[in-house]
Amino acid sequence: MSVVAAGADLARIDPLVERLMSEHHVPGLALSVVRNGELAGLATYGIRDMRTGAPLNADSVMSGMSWTKFVFAAYVAELAAEGRIDLDRPIGDYLPQPLPAYEDYADLEGDDRWRALTLSLLLSHQSGFPNFRFFPPNSDYDAEAPLAFFQDPGTSYAYSGEGFQIAQLIVSEALDIDIAADLERRLFAPLGNSDIGLSWRDSFEDDYDAGHDTDGAPLGHPVRREFDAAGSLNSSPRAFAQLVAAFMEGDLISDAARAELVSPQIEIRSAHQFPPWSDKRDESLAAVNLSAGLGVVLWDGPQGRGFFKGGHDRGGDNMLVCLLDRDICVLAMANAPNGHLVFPQIFEALLGGTGIPWQWEYSQIADD
């Protein structure tokens, strides 16, 4: 372990982390603790690239994956707090032409349900679209699958990256701005850390994680050169922990915007987050008031109200958990997709009993 900030909490669980990483083939892992709006601890473990044996460190650039959604939702919430955009206004009011007139959304021609969409529905996963069009419900990957509604907008929570991409289009068209440049100016520049960006930068080449499969074999870092609100973020563990600290301190967005972000938009009673279209329900989730905020998931646990946001792809896993009443957050960034095997134990060891319904976040827990 390499501790780069005061980290008594992290030092305490070092044996647990090392054992879990070894058992579940996680080459590299970064853990951060944010308390009272300050970075209270940051530790890195293991290797960033199994091909070279280079160690993971606090400034190694890792894939942010769906943490991008949290960042983008915070940005849009701030625009709404400033009165520049209305989260509950139909998206058609912001477009110079109907949504199906855009090439990427031509599949929706003849289906006017898109007119019921709002930014709040899109950012809380109530669009009615699949996660991505090439993963239709109850089907295998289909590169030629058209974009289609699988339920009416606002019916229930169903995770959708497509929804975030539409929200990106709406904000861009409504305000006629370069979203990536504006967001980075507002949220990233104040950090004073260049190891974070909404798309790949050549400067990241000096120190970045490779990404590994479930057995720990290197896959390569996903290089996305265009901003995608669904998942193009890159960040070092230090930079993202600094961002979360500033968010919790109230330095990045207004109190009104943060309150909107963590306000329940719709209850969640699906048994698992994935697949989004399963008919299985879990009414016990009512006991923790599981619900969708904007870009995050909310719950009530034994330590009060909190929110969490994961990120996952074939070469990595991330998890952010914040307990609002205690003003503490824990962040984990792993360069293998085995988070469901290590994160629940780590977060519960660091925070105590949280009441997070891990079986909902990670359907694999029920299957393993």
mmCIF file of C-alpha atoms in Angstrom:
data_model
loop_
_atom_site.group_PDB
_atom_site.id
_atom_site.type_symbol
_atom_site.label_atom_id
_atom_site.label_comp_id
_atom_site.label_asym_id
_atom_site.label_seq_id
_atom_site.Cartn_x
_atom_site.Cartn_y
_atom_site.Cartn_z
ATOM 1 C CA MET A 1 0.000 0.000 0.000
ATOM 2 C CA SER A 2 1.116 3.531 -0.742
ATOM 3 C CA VAL A 3 -0.518 6.088 1.579
ATOM 4 C CA VAL A 4 -0.304 9.612 0.200
ATOM 5 C CA ALA A 5 -2.518 11.410 2.713
ATOM 6 C CA ALA A 6 -3.338 10.999 6.394
ATOM 7 C CA GLY A 7 -5.113 7.672 6.235
ATOM 8 C CA ALA A 8 -5.630 5.899 9.553
ATOM 9 C CA ASP A 9 -8.918 4.449 8.298
ATOM 10 C CA LEU A 10 -7.231 3.029 5.222
ATOM 11 C CA ALA A 11 -4.249 1.649 7.119
ATOM 12 C CA ARG A 12 -6.657 -0.195 9.405
ATOM 13 C CA ILE A 13 -8.193 -2.202 6.538
ATOM 14 C CA ASP A 14 -4.955 -2.812 4.636
ATOM 15 C CA PRO A 15 -4.913 -6.600 5.286
ATOM 16 C CA LEU A 16 -8.521 -6.913 4.089
ATOM 17 C CA VAL A 17 -7.802 -4.984 0.881
ATOM 18 C CA GLU A 18 -4.682 -6.960 0.069
ATOM 19 C CA ARG A 19 -6.491 -10.262 0.632
ATOM 20 C CA LEU A 20 -9.502 -9.335 -1.503
ATOM 21 C CA MET A 21 -7.322 -8.073 -4.347
ATOM 22 C CA SER A 22 -5.334 -11.295 -4.350
ATOM 23 C CA GLU A 23 -8.364 -13.551 -4.160
ATOM 24 C CA HIS A 24 -10.246 -11.785 -6.955
ATOM 25 C CA HIS A 25 -7.484 -10.854 -9.398
ATOM 26 C CA VAL A 26 -7.618 -7.062 -9.009
ATOM 27 C CA PRO A 27 -4.193 -5.769 -10.114
ATOM 28 C CA GLY A 28 -4.631 -2.197 -8.901
ATOM 29 C CA LEU A 29 -6.969 -0.357 -6.538
ATOM 30 C CA ALA A 30 -7.176 3.211 -5.229
ATOM 31 C CA LEU A 31 -9.178 4.159 -2.129
ATOM 32 C CA SER A 32 -9.952 7.685 -0.940
ATOM 33 C CA VAL A 33 -11.748 9.076 2.093
ATOM 34 C CA VAL A 34 -13.328 12.531 1.992
ATOM 35 C CA ARG A 35 -14.443 13.878 5.374
ATOM 36 C CA ASN A 36 -16.005 17.291 6.095
ATOM 37 C CA GLY A 37 -15.169 18.498 2.593
ATOM 38 C CA GLU A 38 -11.486 17.585 2.817
ATOM 39 C CA LEU A 39 -9.380 14.739 1.449
ATOM 40 C CA ALA A 40 -8.702 12.792 4.636
ATOM 41 C CA GLY A 41 -7.039 9.714 3.184
ATOM 42 C CA LEU A 42 -5.834 8.282 -0.131
ATOM 43 C CA ALA A 43 -4.094 4.965 -0.628
ATOM 44 C CA THR A 44 -3.151 3.018 -3.731
ATOM 45 C CA TYR A 45 -2.471 -0.696 -4.004
ATOM 46 C CA GLY A 46 -0.896 -2.923 -6.597
ATOM 47 C CA ILE A 47 -0.114 -2.535 -10.277
ATOM 48 C CA ARG A 48 -1.467 -0.152 -12.895
ATOM 49 C CA ASP A 49 -0.307 -2.266 -15.848
ATOM 50 C CA MET A 50 0.476 -5.973 -15.600
ATOM 51 C CA ARG A 51 2.473 -5.788 -18.827
ATOM 52 C CA THR A 52 5.098 -3.557 -17.248
ATOM 53 C CA GLY A 53 4.601 -4.102 -13.532
ATOM 54 C CA ALA A 54 4.384 -0.337 -13.014
ATOM 55 C CA PRO A 55 2.732 0.507 -9.694
ATOM 56 C CA LEU A 56 -0.582 2.299 -9.426
ATOM 57 C CA ASN A 57 -0.209 5.655 -7.716
ATOM 58 C CA ALA A 58 -2.417 8.562 -6.699
ATOM 59 C CA ASP A 59 -1.761 10.400 -9.964
ATOM 60 C CA SER A 60 -2.205 7.459 -12.357
ATOM 61 C CA VAL A 61 -5.022 8.326 -14.772
ATOM 62 C CA MET A 62 -7.822 5.772 -14.587
ATOM 63 C CA SER A 63 -11.116 5.415 -16.425
ATOM 64 C CA GLY A 64 -13.942 7.352 -14.762
ATOM 65 C CA MET A 65 -16.573 5.366 -16.658
ATOM 66 C CA SER A 66 -20.074 6.207 -15.422
ATOM 67 C CA TRP A 67 -18.812 8.641 -12.799
ATOM 68 C CA THR A 68 -19.110 10.914 -15.833
ATOM 69 C CA LYS A 69 -22.876 10.818 -15.256
ATOM 70 C CA PHE A 70 -22.493 12.158 -11.710
ATOM 71 C CA VAL A 71 -20.269 14.994 -12.925
ATOM 72 C CA PHE A 72 -22.531 15.872 -15.862
ATOM 73 C CA ALA A 73 -25.677 15.776 -13.710
ATOM 74 C CA ALA A 74 -24.049 18.120 -11.185
ATOM 75 C CA TYR A 75 -23.193 20.505 -14.009
ATOM 76 C CA VAL A 76 -26.730 20.484 -15.417
ATOM 77 C CA ALA A 77 -28.201 20.940 -11.928
ATOM 78 C CA GLU A 78 -26.061 24.060 -11.549
ATOM 79 C CA LEU A 79 -27.235 25.401 -14.914
ATOM 80 C CA ALA A 80 -30.798 24.884 -13.711
ATOM 81 C CA ALA A 81 -30.073 26.628 -10.398
ATOM 82 C CA GLU A 82 -28.758 29.596 -12.396
ATOM 83 C CA GLY A 83 -32.016 29.695 -14.349
ATOM 84 C CA ARG A 84 -30.314 28.922 -17.654
ATOM 85 C CA ILE A 85 -32.254 25.716 -18.262
ATOM 86 C CA ASP A 86 -35.398 24.096 -16.858
ATOM 87 C CA LEU A 87 -35.096 20.471 -15.783
ATOM 88 C CA ASP A 88 -38.842 19.854 -16.161
ATOM 89 C CA ARG A 89 -39.446 21.526 -19.505
ATOM 90 C CA PRO A 90 -40.091 19.217 -22.495
ATOM 91 C CA ILE A 91 -36.873 18.777 -24.437
ATOM 92 C CA GLY A 92 -38.590 19.726 -27.697
ATOM 93 C CA ASP A 93 -38.770 23.292 -26.403
ATOM 94 C CA TYR A 94 -34.982 23.449 -26.533
ATOM 95 C CA LEU A 95 -34.431 21.889 -29.954
ATOM 96 C CA PRO A 96 -34.432 23.819 -33.232
ATOM 97 C CA GLN A 97 -35.818 20.716 -34.945
ATOM 98 C CA PRO A 98 -37.575 17.533 -33.774
ATOM 99 C CA LEU A 99 -35.341 14.959 -32.095
ATOM 100 C CA PRO A 100 -35.831 12.384 -34.918
ATOM 101 C CA ALA A 101 -34.450 14.959 -37.367
ATOM 102 C CA TYR A 102 -31.019 14.396 -35.827
ATOM 103 C CA GLU A 103 -29.230 11.526 -37.551
ATOM 104 C CA ASP A 104 -28.489 9.657 -34.312
ATOM 105 C CA TYR A 105 -32.193 9.671 -33.410
ATOM 106 C CA ALA A 106 -33.839 9.080 -36.768
ATOM 107 C CA ASP A 107 -35.055 5.701 -35.470
ATOM 108 C CA LEU A 108 -37.630 7.576 -33.379
ATOM 109 C CA GLU A 109 -39.453 8.947 -36.403
ATOM 110 C CA GLY A 110 -43.159 8.323 -35.929
ATOM 111 C CA ASP A 111 -42.899 7.773 -32.159
ATOM 112 C CA ASP A 112 -43.808 11.047 -30.435
ATOM 113 C CA ARG A 113 -43.052 9.766 -26.959
ATOM 114 C CA TRP A 114 -39.759 11.629 -27.156
ATOM 115 C CA ARG A 115 -41.776 14.825 -26.673
ATOM 116 C CA ALA A 116 -42.549 13.758 -23.089
ATOM 117 C CA LEU A 117 -38.855 13.651 -22.184
ATOM 118 C CA THR A 118 -37.361 16.228 -19.823
ATOM 119 C CA LEU A 119 -33.858 16.664 -18.481
ATOM 120 C CA SER A 120 -34.972 15.430 -15.070
ATOM 121 C CA LEU A 121 -36.318 12.227 -16.644
ATOM 122 C CA LEU A 122 -33.168 11.728 -18.704
ATOM 123 C CA LEU A 123 -30.791 12.339 -15.782
ATOM 124 C CA SER A 124 -32.702 10.025 -13.425
ATOM 125 C CA HIS A 125 -32.855 7.101 -15.871
ATOM 126 C CA GLN A 126 -36.550 7.384 -16.658
ATOM 127 C CA SER A 127 -36.200 7.838 -20.424
ATOM 128 C CA GLY A 128 -37.677 4.466 -21.399
ATOM 129 C CA PHE A 129 -34.623 3.657 -23.539
ATOM 130 C CA PRO A 130 -32.229 0.721 -23.071
ATOM 131 C CA ASN A 131 -28.808 1.388 -21.592
ATOM 132 C CA PHE A 132 -27.537 1.531 -25.169
ATOM 133 C CA ARG A 133 -29.449 0.770 -28.335
ATOM 134 C CA PHE A 134 -27.140 -2.131 -29.201
ATOM 135 C CA PHE A 135 -28.286 -3.939 -26.024
ATOM 136 C CA PRO A 136 -32.045 -4.358 -26.572
ATOM 137 C CA PRO A 137 -33.911 -5.921 -23.632
ATOM 138 C CA ASN A 138 -33.712 -9.703 -23.413
ATOM 139 C CA SER A 139 -31.376 -9.833 -26.407
ATOM 140 C CA ASP A 140 -27.705 -10.269 -27.116
ATOM 141 C CA TYR A 141 -25.504 -7.485 -28.440
ATOM 142 C CA ASP A 142 -26.826 -6.226 -31.774
ATOM 143 C CA ALA A 143 -24.769 -3.564 -33.522
ATOM 144 C CA GLU A 144 -27.653 -2.840 -35.912
ATOM 145 C CA ALA A 145 -30.408 -2.532 -33.311
ATOM 146 C CA PRO A 146 -32.454 0.661 -33.712
ATOM 147 C CA LEU A 147 -33.042 3.047 -30.835
ATOM 148 C CA ALA A 148 -36.519 2.434 -29.441
ATOM 149 C CA PHE A 149 -38.623 3.088 -26.362
ATOM 150 C CA PHE A 150 -39.245 0.014 -24.268
ATOM 151 C CA GLN A 151 -41.581 1.804 -21.900
ATOM 152 C CA ASP A 152 -43.144 5.249 -21.711
ATOM 153 C CA PRO A 153 -40.930 7.998 -20.290
ATOM 154 C CA GLY A 154 -41.363 8.382 -16.541
ATOM 155 C CA THR A 155 -42.712 4.866 -15.969
ATOM 156 C CA SER A 156 -39.895 3.529 -13.791
ATOM 157 C CA TYR A 157 -36.143 3.613 -13.236
ATOM 158 C CA ALA A 158 -34.238 1.826 -16.006
ATOM 159 C CA TYR A 159 -30.555 2.661 -16.421
ATOM 160 C CA SER A 160 -29.854 4.349 -19.742
ATOM 161 C CA GLY A 161 -26.664 5.814 -21.140
ATOM 162 C CA GLU A 162 -28.712 6.800 -24.195
ATOM 163 C CA GLY A 163 -30.705 9.114 -21.952
ATOM 164 C CA PHE A 164 -27.567 10.932 -20.846
ATOM 165 C CA GLN A 165 -26.392 11.316 -24.421
ATOM 166 C CA ILE A 166 -29.713 12.936 -25.321
ATOM 167 C CA ALA A 167 -29.377 15.241 -22.294
ATOM 168 C CA GLN A 168 -25.945 16.240 -23.601
ATOM 169 C CA LEU A 169 -27.494 17.139 -26.960
ATOM 170 C CA ILE A 170 -30.275 19.151 -25.303
ATOM 171 C CA VAL A 171 -27.914 21.273 -23.199
ATOM 172 C CA SER A 172 -25.623 21.866 -26.157
ATOM 173 C CA GLU A 173 -28.494 22.958 -28.397
ATOM 174 C CA ALA A 174 -30.337 24.967 -25.751
ATOM 175 C CA LEU A 175 -27.346 27.042 -24.680
ATOM 176 C CA ASP A 176 -25.218 26.860 -27.841
ATOM 177 C CA ILE A 177 -22.087 26.097 -25.842
ATOM 178 C CA ASP A 178 -19.165 23.706 -25.856
ATOM 179 C CA ILE A 179 -20.315 21.652 -22.869
ATOM 180 C CA ALA A 180 -16.982 19.955 -22.257
ATOM 181 C CA ALA A 181 -15.068 23.240 -22.178
ATOM 182 C CA ASP A 182 -17.675 24.936 -19.977
ATOM 183 C CA LEU A 183 -17.927 22.019 -17.549
ATOM 184 C CA GLU A 184 -14.169 21.655 -17.213
ATOM 185 C CA ARG A 185 -13.828 25.407 -16.610
ATOM 186 C CA ARG A 186 -16.461 25.322 -13.888
ATOM 187 C CA LEU A 187 -15.749 22.026 -12.154
ATOM 188 C CA PHE A 188 -12.218 20.904 -13.017
ATOM 189 C CA ALA A 189 -10.154 24.110 -13.289
ATOM 190 C CA PRO A 190 -10.784 25.100 -9.637
ATOM 191 C CA LEU A 191 -9.131 21.843 -8.542
ATOM 192 C CA GLY A 192 -5.761 22.946 -9.906
ATOM 193 C CA ASN A 193 -5.117 19.376 -11.049
ATOM 194 C CA SER A 194 -4.537 18.533 -14.710
ATOM 195 C CA ASP A 195 -5.049 14.783 -14.188
ATOM 196 C CA ILE A 196 -8.776 14.925 -14.924
ATOM 197 C CA GLY A 197 -10.620 15.444 -18.193
ATOM 198 C CA LEU A 198 -13.852 14.623 -19.978
ATOM 199 C CA SER A 199 -11.957 12.951 -22.799
ATOM 200 C CA TRP A 200 -8.503 11.500 -23.394
ATOM 201 C CA ARG A 201 -5.528 13.857 -23.385
ATOM 202 C CA ASP A 202 -2.085 13.031 -24.709
ATOM 203 C CA SER A 203 -0.640 14.254 -21.397
ATOM 204 C CA PHE A 204 -2.218 11.208 -19.734
ATOM 205 C CA GLU A 205 0.202 8.936 -21.607
ATOM 206 C CA ASP A 206 2.897 9.305 -18.955
ATOM 207 C CA ASP A 207 0.993 7.511 -16.206
ATOM 208 C CA TYR A 208 -2.270 5.665 -16.803
ATOM 209 C CA ASP A 209 -3.807 2.333 -15.878
ATOM 210 C CA ALA A 210 -4.112 -0.396 -18.481
ATOM 211 C CA GLY A 211 -7.455 -1.900 -17.508
ATOM 212 C CA HIS A 212 -7.622 -5.672 -16.961
ATOM 213 C CA ASP A 213 -10.104 -8.496 -17.388
ATOM 214 C CA THR A 214 -11.599 -10.607 -14.607
ATOM 215 C CA ASP A 215 -8.453 -12.745 -14.483
ATOM 216 C CA GLY A 216 -6.126 -9.748 -14.289
ATOM 217 C CA ALA A 217 -4.936 -9.862 -17.913
ATOM 218 C CA PRO A 218 -4.290 -6.388 -19.416
ATOM 219 C CA LEU A 219 -6.811 -5.032 -21.928
ATOM 220 C CA GLY A 220 -5.596 -1.471 -22.481
ATOM 221 C CA HIS A 221 -7.059 1.835 -21.345
ATOM 222 C CA PRO A 222 -10.235 2.940 -23.171
ATOM 223 C CA VAL A 223 -9.256 6.032 -25.157
ATOM 224 C CA ARG A 224 -12.245 8.280 -25.846
ATOM 225 C CA ARG A 225 -11.291 11.482 -27.590
ATOM 226 C CA GLU A 226 -14.790 13.004 -27.627
ATOM 227 C CA PHE A 227 -16.860 13.933 -24.594
ATOM 228 C CA ASP A 228 -19.680 11.501 -23.891
ATOM 229 C CA ALA A 229 -21.912 12.304 -20.906
ATOM 230 C CA ALA A 230 -22.538 8.577 -20.486
ATOM 231 C CA GLY A 231 -18.926 7.674 -19.705
ATOM 232 C CA SER A 232 -15.837 9.363 -21.204
ATOM 233 C CA LEU A 233 -14.243 10.774 -18.026
ATOM 234 C CA ASN A 234 -10.609 10.089 -17.166
ATOM 235 C CA SER A 235 -9.172 10.987 -13.781
ATOM 236 C CA SER A 236 -6.470 10.134 -11.327
ATOM 237 C CA PRO A 237 -7.650 8.972 -7.894
ATOM 238 C CA ARG A 238 -6.302 12.168 -6.355
ATOM 239 C CA ALA A 239 -8.081 14.470 -8.816
ATOM 240 C CA PHE A 240 -11.479 12.817 -8.473
ATOM 241 C CA ALA A 241 -11.209 12.740 -4.689
ATOM 242 C CA GLN A 242 -10.437 16.465 -4.804
ATOM 243 C CA LEU A 243 -13.529 16.994 -6.953
ATOM 244 C CA VAL A 244 -15.750 15.087 -4.505
ATOM 245 C CA ALA A 245 -14.259 17.026 -1.586
ATOM 246 C CA ALA A 246 -15.034 20.327 -3.312
ATOM 247 C CA PHE A 247 -18.534 19.093 -4.169
ATOM 248 C CA MET A 248 -19.232 18.162 -0.551
ATOM 249 C CA GLU A 249 -17.745 21.430 0.730
ATOM 250 C CA GLY A 250 -20.032 23.414 -1.587
ATOM 251 C CA ASP A 251 -17.192 24.931 -3.609
ATOM 252 C CA LEU A 252 -18.176 23.580 -7.054
ATOM 253 C CA ILE A 253 -21.935 23.952 -7.320
ATOM 254 C CA SER A 254 -24.519 25.858 -5.322
ATOM 255 C CA ASP A 255 -26.464 24.456 -2.389
ATOM 256 C CA ALA A 256 -29.600 24.591 -4.545
ATOM 257 C CA ALA A 257 -27.982 22.522 -7.288
ATOM 258 C CA ARG A 258 -26.661 19.938 -4.852
ATOM 259 C CA ALA A 259 -30.069 19.687 -3.175
ATOM 260 C CA GLU A 260 -31.631 19.017 -6.587
ATOM 261 C CA LEU A 261 -29.044 16.364 -7.389
ATOM 262 C CA VAL A 262 -29.849 14.399 -4.234
ATOM 263 C CA SER A 263 -33.631 14.883 -4.328
ATOM 264 C CA PRO A 264 -35.610 11.696 -5.043
ATOM 265 C CA GLN A 265 -37.021 11.701 -8.564
ATOM 266 C CA ILE A 266 -38.603 8.233 -8.563
ATOM 267 C CA GLU A 267 -38.607 5.212 -6.272
ATOM 268 C CA ILE A 268 -36.637 2.125 -7.278
ATOM 269 C CA ARG A 269 -38.123 -1.319 -6.710
ATOM 270 C CA SER A 270 -36.404 -3.391 -9.395
ATOM 271 C CA ALA A 271 -34.594 -6.349 -7.860
ATOM 272 C CA HIS A 272 -31.344 -5.387 -9.589
ATOM 273 C CA GLN A 273 -29.979 -2.420 -11.505
ATOM 274 C CA PHE A 274 -28.945 -4.686 -14.387
ATOM 275 C CA PRO A 275 -30.418 -5.856 -16.610
ATOM 276 C CA PRO A 276 -32.570 -2.710 -16.645
ATOM 277 C CA TRP A 277 -35.669 -4.454 -18.011
ATOM 278 C CA SER A 278 -36.035 -7.416 -15.678
ATOM 279 C CA ASP A 279 -39.542 -8.001 -14.304
ATOM 280 C CA LYS A 280 -38.099 -9.042 -10.934
ATOM 281 C CA ARG A 281 -39.026 -6.651 -8.127
ATOM 282 C CA ASP A 282 -37.844 -6.301 -4.567
ATOM 283 C CA GLU A 283 -40.344 -4.519 -2.355
ATOM 284 C CA SER A 284 -37.911 -4.711 0.575
ATOM 285 C CA LEU A 285 -36.068 -1.786 -1.058
ATOM 286 C CA ALA A 286 -38.869 0.417 0.278
ATOM 287 C CA ALA A 287 -37.306 -0.034 3.729
ATOM 288 C CA VAL A 288 -34.253 1.968 2.626
ATOM 289 C CA ASN A 289 -36.214 4.350 0.380
ATOM 290 C CA LEU A 290 -34.075 3.442 -2.617
ATOM 291 C CA SER A 291 -34.653 6.087 -5.259
ATOM 292 C CA ALA A 292 -33.058 7.871 -8.161
ATOM 293 C CA GLY A 293 -31.578 11.318 -7.861
ATOM 294 C CA LEU A 294 -29.938 13.084 -10.792
ATOM 295 C CA GLY A 295 -27.012 10.909 -11.855
ATOM 296 C CA VAL A 296 -26.895 9.158 -8.480
ATOM 297 C CA VAL A 297 -28.868 6.620 -6.434
ATOM 298 C CA LEU A 298 -30.206 7.569 -2.997
ATOM 299 C CA TRP A 299 -30.965 5.470 0.068
ATOM 300 C CA ASP A 300 -31.658 5.791 3.798
ATOM 301 C CA GLY A 301 -29.449 3.647 6.006
ATOM 302 C CA PRO A 302 -28.661 3.270 9.697
ATOM 303 C CA GLN A 303 -26.322 6.271 9.401
ATOM 304 C CA GLY A 304 -28.843 8.475 7.613
ATOM 305 C CA ARG A 305 -29.324 9.638 4.046
ATOM 306 C CA GLY A 306 -26.703 8.890 1.418
ATOM 307 C CA PHE A 307 -26.023 8.531 -2.278
ATOM 308 C CA PHE A 308 -23.852 6.277 -4.383
ATOM 309 C CA LYS A 309 -22.685 6.028 -7.976
ATOM 310 C CA GLY A 310 -20.843 3.178 -9.614
ATOM 311 C CA GLY A 311 -18.986 2.840 -12.864
ATOM 312 C CA HIS A 312 -18.193 -0.339 -14.740
ATOM 313 C CA ASP A 313 -16.709 -1.530 -17.997
ATOM 314 C CA ARG A 314 -14.833 -4.577 -19.210
ATOM 315 C CA GLY A 315 -11.548 -3.342 -17.732
ATOM 316 C CA GLY A 316 -12.462 -1.571 -14.512
ATOM 317 C CA ASP A 317 -14.851 -0.763 -11.682
ATOM 318 C CA ASN A 318 -15.495 2.379 -9.634
ATOM 319 C CA MET A 319 -17.729 3.166 -6.678
ATOM 320 C CA LEU A 320 -18.500 6.397 -4.838
ATOM 321 C CA VAL A 321 -20.497 6.327 -1.584
ATOM 322 C CA CYS A 322 -21.378 9.460 0.400
ATOM 323 C CA LEU A 323 -23.122 9.532 3.790
ATOM 324 C CA LEU A 324 -24.672 12.980 3.862
ATOM 325 C CA ASP A 325 -25.489 13.153 7.562
ATOM 326 C CA ARG A 326 -21.924 12.200 8.494
ATOM 327 C CA ASP A 327 -20.379 14.313 5.704
ATOM 328 C CA ILE A 328 -18.099 11.478 4.650
ATOM 329 C CA CYS A 329 -17.462 9.840 1.276
ATOM 330 C CA VAL A 330 -15.397 6.837 0.243
ATOM 331 C CA LEU A 331 -14.193 6.346 -3.337
ATOM 332 C CA ALA A 332 -12.826 3.180 -4.912
ATOM 333 C CA MET A 333 -11.218 2.863 -8.355
ATOM 334 C CA ALA A 334 -10.168 -0.579 -9.566
ATOM 335 C CA ASN A 335 -8.528 -1.528 -12.851
ATOM 336 C CA ALA A 336 -10.430 -4.817 -13.178
ATOM 337 C CA PRO A 337 -14.207 -5.413 -13.401
ATOM 338 C CA ASN A 338 -14.455 -7.346 -10.142
ATOM 339 C CA GLY A 339 -15.866 -4.615 -7.934
ATOM 340 C CA HIS A 340 -18.832 -6.687 -6.814
ATOM 341 C CA LEU A 341 -16.387 -9.110 -5.214
ATOM 342 C CA VAL A 342 -14.393 -6.536 -3.243
ATOM 343 C CA PHE A 343 -16.245 -3.234 -2.853
ATOM 344 C CA PRO A 344 -19.068 -4.214 -0.456
ATOM 345 C CA GLN A 345 -16.625 -5.623 2.106
ATOM 346 C CA ILE A 346 -14.281 -2.634 1.778
ATOM 347 C CA PHE A 347 -16.990 0.012 2.089
ATOM 348 C CA GLU A 348 -18.650 -1.672 5.039
ATOM 349 C CA ALA A 349 -15.275 -2.046 6.771
ATOM 350 C CA LEU A 350 -14.483 1.640 6.294
ATOM 351 C CA LEU A 351 -17.898 3.115 7.001
ATOM 352 C CA GLY A 352 -19.575 0.560 9.240
ATOM 353 C CA GLY A 353 -23.039 -0.723 8.416
ATOM 354 C CA THR A 354 -24.428 1.417 5.599
ATOM 355 C CA GLY A 355 -27.596 -0.408 4.589
ATOM 356 C CA ILE A 356 -26.637 -0.093 0.919
ATOM 357 C CA PRO A 357 -28.544 -2.769 -1.039
ATOM 358 C CA TRP A 358 -25.428 -4.186 -2.656
ATOM 359 C CA GLN A 359 -27.441 -6.999 -4.268
ATOM 360 C CA TRP A 360 -29.330 -4.321 -6.243
ATOM 361 C CA GLU A 361 -26.203 -2.520 -7.407
ATOM 362 C CA TYR A 362 -24.406 -5.771 -8.225
ATOM 363 C CA SER A 363 -26.746 -8.430 -9.539
ATOM 364 C CA GLN A 364 -23.694 -10.744 -9.676
ATOM 365 C CA ILE A 365 -23.829 -11.008 -5.873
ATOM 366 C CA ALA A 366 -27.021 -13.004 -6.196
ATOM 367 C CA ASP A 367 -25.505 -15.180 -8.922
ATOM 368 C CA ASP A 368 -22.033 -15.930 -7.538
#
